[in-house]
Amino acid sequence: MNINLTKLGWNETLFTKTDPAIIARVITVQRNSYRISDGEMEYLAHVSGKFLNAANGAIDFPTVGDWVAVEKLKLEKKAVIQHVLPRKSQLVRQAAGDKTEAQLVAANLDTIFIVSSLNDDLNIRRIERYIVAVYESGASPVIVLTKKDAYEEEQLTALIAQVETVAIGVPIIVVSNITGEGIQDLNTYLKPAETVALVGSSGVGKSTLVNVLSERNVQKTKDVRLDDSKGRHTTTHRELFVLESGALLIDTPGMRELQLWDGEAAVDTAFEDVEDFASACFFSDCQHDTEPGCRVQEALASGELSQDRFDSYQKLLRELAFEKRKQDQKAQLEEKNKWKQRAKNMKATYKQRGYK
C-alpha cells in the first residue's frame, strides 16, 4: 500500500495494473496548467505531446480529482502527464456559449454538496438541474443550504419545505457558516480518503464553507451584494484540499447557469415522483396531454403533482433531447472532416512519392 497516495484517496483496488510510483492526483486546474501531487510532493505539470495528439476533446483532458500517470522531474518539481486513468465518476456540464462541447467540472467524486443560500438566490429549478447532473456523474448528491442564521424557525421550515418538493430522497442539511450550526452534520460525508465536491452559484458560501471545514482560511471570500443577494465571483479555479479528517474537498467556481450535457437516465431518478405517476398511465406511450387514463393529469388536477414540477421535468427532457441532437450532428461533422483530412494526407503522400 502506498501511504502517500492513500492520503489523496487512492487504494490498491483502483488501478491494479498501474505502478503506484507513476501515479499522481490533479489538485488544481488553471487553464492549461495543472498542479498534481503524489502525496509526498507537488509538481507543476503539463500534458505530453502524445496526449495532445490523441485527445478528441476537452473531456479527455485532466480535471481536478483525476488520477494521472506521469513522468516526474523531481529536481525541477515538474511533471509530464502521459494519460488520465479511468474515472469512477465525473461531473460534466455543457460548456458555456454556443459551442457544443462537454466541460468537466471534477472527477472521481464520492459525494457532491449542492450548495445554495437561503436568501433571494434560492432557486428550486436550479437545484433540480444540479440533482440531475450529480446523479448523472455517478456521485451521491447532498443539498447544503447556507445562511441559516439569517432566518427565524418558521421561515426556515417554509424554505426547506420548498426544497424538499424537488429533492426526492436527497439529504438536506441547513448550516450557518457564522454560528457553525449544522456544520457537524456535514462530517458524516467527510470520511477519510473520500472525495467531496462543492457546486453552486457565486456567493452561496462555498468558499467560506471550505474554510470552515478546513478549519483554516484556504480560500478568499467576498460579501454578497445586499441589494439583490447576488454573489461575487471569488473562486476562479477548481482546487482539491485535504482536510484534517483525511477527507478530500474540492471547491469549484460559481455557476450561474447549469446547462446539462447528458442525463436522460438521471432524470428518472431525480424526478422519481413524476416517473411514478407516468408509469401508472393507462397507455405505456402516454404523452400526458389528453389521453384517457393519464395518471399524470390526474395528479396535476388533484394537486399531488405541481404544474411547475411537471413543466420542469418536460423542459429538461426537451433540453436533453436537443443537446443530444447537437452532439450527434457534431460527431457526424467531425467524422466527415476526419476522413476529408485523411484523404488529403494520402493525396499529399502519393504526390511526394511521385504517384499521379
XYZ file of C-alpha atoms in Angstrom:
356
model
C 0.000 0.000 0.000
C 1.344 3.430 -0.998
C 0.732 5.502 2.158
C 1.374 8.833 0.431
C -1.176 8.185 -2.307
C -3.680 6.859 0.248
C -3.801 10.371 1.748
C -5.176 11.532 -1.591
C -7.884 8.864 -1.775
C -6.057 6.151 -3.692
C -6.485 2.482 -2.880
C -4.981 -0.627 -4.410
C -8.269 -1.726 -5.970
C -8.462 1.361 -8.185
C -5.653 0.635 -10.625
C -4.259 -2.822 -10.050
C -2.197 -2.804 -13.261
C -0.625 0.633 -12.799
C 2.649 1.174 -10.949
C 1.871 3.447 -7.946
C 5.258 5.127 -8.438
C 3.974 6.936 -11.543
C 0.510 7.842 -10.190
C -0.442 11.324 -9.039
C -3.696 13.201 -8.481
C -4.683 16.502 -10.049
C -5.294 19.014 -7.259
C -5.551 22.278 -9.207
C -6.524 23.176 -12.770
C -5.821 26.632 -14.144
C -6.346 26.898 -17.885
C -3.677 24.698 -19.496
C -1.536 24.076 -16.418
C -2.031 21.536 -13.663
C -0.776 21.138 -10.132
C -0.532 17.483 -9.165
C 0.510 15.605 -6.052
C 1.745 12.115 -5.290
C 1.063 12.629 -1.574
C 4.697 13.436 -0.936
C 5.470 16.264 -3.335
C 3.579 18.680 -5.550
C 4.503 19.241 -9.189
C 3.621 21.760 -11.865
C 2.506 19.597 -14.773
C 1.542 19.726 -18.435
C 0.254 17.065 -20.812
C 2.632 15.308 -23.206
C 2.665 15.856 -26.962
C 1.380 12.327 -27.468
C -1.516 13.105 -25.113
C -2.368 16.243 -27.122
C -2.406 14.339 -30.391
C -4.615 11.567 -29.017
C -7.181 13.818 -27.265
C -10.506 14.103 -29.091
C -11.994 16.887 -26.975
C -11.983 18.796 -23.700
C -13.442 15.857 -21.785
C -10.279 13.830 -22.476
C -8.057 16.332 -20.653
C -7.285 16.112 -16.927
C -9.572 17.786 -14.434
C -9.331 18.292 -10.684
C -9.702 14.953 -8.887
C -8.297 12.937 -11.779
C -5.699 10.237 -11.254
C -2.957 10.526 -13.856
C 0.097 8.550 -14.936
C 3.066 10.897 -15.061
C 6.749 11.224 -15.701
C 8.239 13.078 -12.729
C 11.106 15.561 -12.882
C 11.673 15.725 -9.136
C 14.588 18.156 -9.104
C 12.558 20.685 -11.073
C 9.287 19.866 -9.287
C 7.711 19.423 -12.700
C 5.922 16.517 -14.357
C 4.566 15.413 -17.708
C 1.096 13.851 -17.766
C 1.088 10.788 -20.038
C -2.550 9.764 -19.665
C -5.621 10.001 -17.450
C -6.570 6.848 -15.554
C -10.202 5.604 -15.747
C -12.662 7.751 -13.800
C -15.127 6.206 -11.365
C -17.310 9.319 -11.597
C -17.242 12.638 -13.450
C -19.316 15.794 -13.159
C -19.914 17.222 -16.631
C -21.856 20.159 -17.969
C -22.428 21.756 -21.349
C -19.698 24.374 -21.855
C -20.837 27.989 -21.692
C -21.561 29.727 -25.001
C -22.796 28.369 -28.301
C -20.087 25.747 -28.752
C -21.309 22.153 -28.393
C -18.716 20.758 -26.009
C -18.624 18.982 -22.668
C -16.896 20.719 -19.780
C -15.515 18.579 -16.982
C -16.013 20.115 -13.549
C -14.377 17.431 -11.375
C -13.731 13.677 -11.324
C -13.547 10.670 -9.002
C -16.091 12.046 -6.556
C -17.960 10.148 -3.862
C -20.343 12.917 -2.802
C -21.305 16.302 -4.206
C -22.587 19.097 -1.969
C -25.120 21.189 -3.918
C -24.716 24.475 -2.050
C -27.456 27.110 -2.130
C -28.089 30.047 0.152
C -31.485 30.652 1.727
C -31.586 34.282 0.550
C -33.143 35.642 -2.650
C -30.759 33.488 -4.688
C -32.583 30.276 -3.687
C -33.771 28.751 -6.956
C -35.711 25.491 -6.824
C -35.455 24.850 -10.576
C -31.681 25.291 -10.491
C -31.432 22.801 -7.625
C -33.364 20.295 -9.770
C -30.761 20.690 -12.517
C -27.906 20.148 -10.111
C -29.541 16.986 -8.768
C -29.848 15.577 -12.303
C -26.202 16.460 -13.081
C -24.956 14.859 -9.848
C -26.889 11.631 -10.389
C -25.538 11.503 -13.937
C -21.986 11.938 -12.594
C -22.145 8.735 -10.562
C -21.685 10.521 -7.229
C -24.262 10.980 -4.448
C -25.987 14.369 -4.002
C -26.399 16.232 -0.718
C -28.107 19.640 -0.599
C -26.460 22.174 1.707
C -28.478 25.298 2.488
C -26.411 28.144 3.932
C -27.177 31.357 5.869
C -29.364 29.605 8.424
C -28.582 32.342 10.954
C -30.488 34.950 8.882
C -33.914 33.326 9.336
C -36.411 32.542 12.069
C -37.513 28.926 12.573
C -40.862 29.433 10.840
C -39.204 30.951 7.762
C -36.641 28.153 7.678
C -39.334 25.491 7.787
C -41.139 27.049 4.809
C -37.952 27.374 2.727
C -36.826 23.822 3.468
C -40.291 22.548 2.515
C -39.856 24.158 -0.917
C -36.552 22.375 -1.461
C -37.988 19.058 -0.267
C -40.516 19.122 -3.118
C -37.681 18.640 -5.644
C -35.127 16.786 -3.530
C -36.792 13.366 -3.501
C -34.616 11.114 -1.325
C -31.755 13.641 -1.242
C -30.402 14.632 2.198
C -30.854 18.342 3.052
C -28.538 19.944 5.586
C -29.043 23.535 6.758
C -25.935 25.311 8.038
C -24.605 28.632 9.204
C -21.002 29.455 8.400
C -21.190 32.182 11.055
C -22.575 30.294 14.067
C -21.388 26.847 12.995
C -24.885 25.345 13.237
C -25.302 22.261 11.055
C -21.600 22.006 10.180
C -21.232 18.891 12.317
C -23.898 17.177 10.182
C -21.676 17.538 7.117
C -18.913 15.498 8.751
C -20.974 12.356 8.094
C -19.971 12.707 4.441
C -16.375 13.811 5.044
C -14.810 10.402 5.521
C -11.078 9.621 5.245
C -9.931 9.062 1.641
C -13.342 10.018 0.227
C -13.753 12.987 -2.106
C -16.483 15.605 -1.802
C -17.011 18.469 -4.267
C -18.920 21.698 -3.693
C -21.008 23.138 -6.541
C -23.372 26.082 -6.691
C -23.745 29.709 -7.719
C -21.401 32.522 -6.753
C -21.978 33.969 -3.309
C -23.788 30.990 -1.764
C -20.950 30.444 0.709
C -18.902 27.648 -0.896
C -15.513 29.236 -0.219
C -16.488 30.170 3.330
C -17.705 26.610 3.861
C -14.353 25.277 2.602
C -12.585 27.484 5.172
C -14.903 26.319 7.969
C -14.472 22.638 7.109
C -10.715 23.063 6.662
C -10.514 24.912 9.983
C -8.246 27.478 8.308
C -8.500 30.185 5.641
C -7.574 28.400 2.434
C -9.992 30.283 0.155
C -10.642 34.004 -0.318
C -14.207 35.148 0.307
C -16.333 38.180 -0.586
C -19.602 39.527 0.741
C -22.845 39.136 -1.180
C -24.383 42.318 -2.637
C -27.134 43.433 -0.279
C -29.373 44.989 -2.946
C -30.082 41.768 -4.873
C -28.419 38.943 -2.867
C -26.263 38.153 -5.899
C -22.883 36.609 -5.269
C -19.499 37.851 -6.387
C -17.000 35.533 -8.010
C -14.318 34.517 -5.524
C -13.099 31.088 -6.592
C -11.594 31.340 -10.093
C -10.302 27.792 -10.415
C -11.002 24.287 -9.166
C -8.880 23.027 -6.295
C -8.658 19.955 -4.053
C -7.932 20.310 -0.325
C -7.002 17.605 2.186
C -8.897 18.050 5.461
C -7.690 17.132 8.935
C -10.218 14.286 8.942
C -8.490 12.759 5.921
C -11.386 13.644 3.612
C -10.709 15.433 0.333
C -12.702 18.530 -0.554
C -12.952 20.176 -3.974
C -14.086 23.776 -4.385
C -15.340 24.937 -7.792
C -16.098 28.370 -9.295
C -19.695 29.547 -9.056
C -22.045 28.622 -11.889
C -24.948 30.996 -12.514
C -26.390 28.608 -15.099
C -26.055 24.864 -15.437
C -26.620 23.530 -18.918
C -26.857 19.760 -18.848
C -24.617 17.730 -21.160
C -26.260 14.371 -20.580
C -28.684 12.944 -18.082
C -31.703 11.170 -19.556
C -31.199 8.243 -17.189
C -30.586 10.588 -14.268
C -33.849 12.445 -14.899
C -35.697 9.226 -13.998
C -34.001 9.228 -10.597
C -34.200 12.970 -9.920
C -37.870 13.084 -10.920
C -38.871 9.792 -9.343
C -42.212 11.254 -8.256
C -43.158 12.247 -11.818
C -41.917 8.919 -13.195
C -44.079 7.016 -10.688
C -47.192 8.823 -11.905
C -46.176 8.347 -15.564
C -45.668 4.604 -15.093
C -49.252 4.318 -13.835
C -50.782 5.796 -17.009
C -53.166 3.524 -18.926
C -51.141 3.823 -22.146
C -47.425 2.990 -21.992
C -46.661 5.696 -24.596
C -48.866 8.314 -22.918
C -47.859 11.898 -23.738
C -49.602 13.168 -20.574
C -51.819 15.514 -22.530
C -55.375 14.497 -23.459
C -55.083 10.694 -23.372
C -57.678 8.857 -21.259
C -56.383 7.182 -18.123
C -53.440 9.576 -17.748
C -52.272 9.322 -14.140
C -50.071 12.420 -14.527
C -53.020 14.614 -15.484
C -54.982 13.177 -12.560
C -52.112 14.038 -10.192
C -51.939 17.578 -11.577
C -55.693 18.043 -11.152
C -55.679 16.709 -7.575
C -52.587 18.667 -6.519
C -50.500 15.533 -5.899
C -48.081 16.892 -8.512
C -47.396 20.593 -9.037
C -47.583 22.080 -12.519
C -44.182 23.760 -12.024
C -42.561 20.437 -11.201
C -44.079 18.715 -14.225
C -43.225 21.630 -16.542
C -39.621 21.495 -15.323
C -39.492 17.750 -15.962
C -40.704 18.191 -19.535
C -38.401 21.148 -20.148
C -35.343 19.159 -19.043
C -36.288 16.218 -21.263
C -36.673 18.559 -24.258
C -33.375 20.246 -23.464
C -31.540 16.934 -23.185
C -33.056 15.707 -26.452
C -31.940 18.930 -28.158
C -28.404 18.632 -26.759
C -28.270 15.010 -27.894
C -29.167 16.025 -31.445
C -26.481 18.725 -31.428
C -23.890 16.272 -30.107
C -24.807 13.730 -32.799
C -24.556 16.386 -35.514
C -21.182 17.494 -34.181
C -19.924 13.896 -34.096
C -21.034 13.337 -37.695
C -19.328 16.553 -38.843
C -16.110 15.677 -37.011
C -16.096 12.198 -38.555
C -16.637 13.675 -42.016
C -13.827 16.211 -41.522
C -11.523 13.482 -40.218
C -11.953 11.416 -43.381
C -11.510 14.511 -45.546
C -8.222 15.296 -43.811
C -7.106 11.687 -44.107
C -7.811 11.769 -47.862
C -5.813 14.993 -48.190
C -2.880 13.484 -46.296
C -2.909 10.377 -48.502
C -3.031 12.543 -51.645
C -0.084 14.607 -50.407
C 1.880 11.428 -49.619
C 1.264 9.991 -53.097
C 2.386 13.274 -54.651
C 5.604 13.284 -52.614
C 6.374 9.750 -53.786
C 5.851 10.686 -57.444
C 2.496 8.967 -57.949
C -0.158 10.679 -60.044
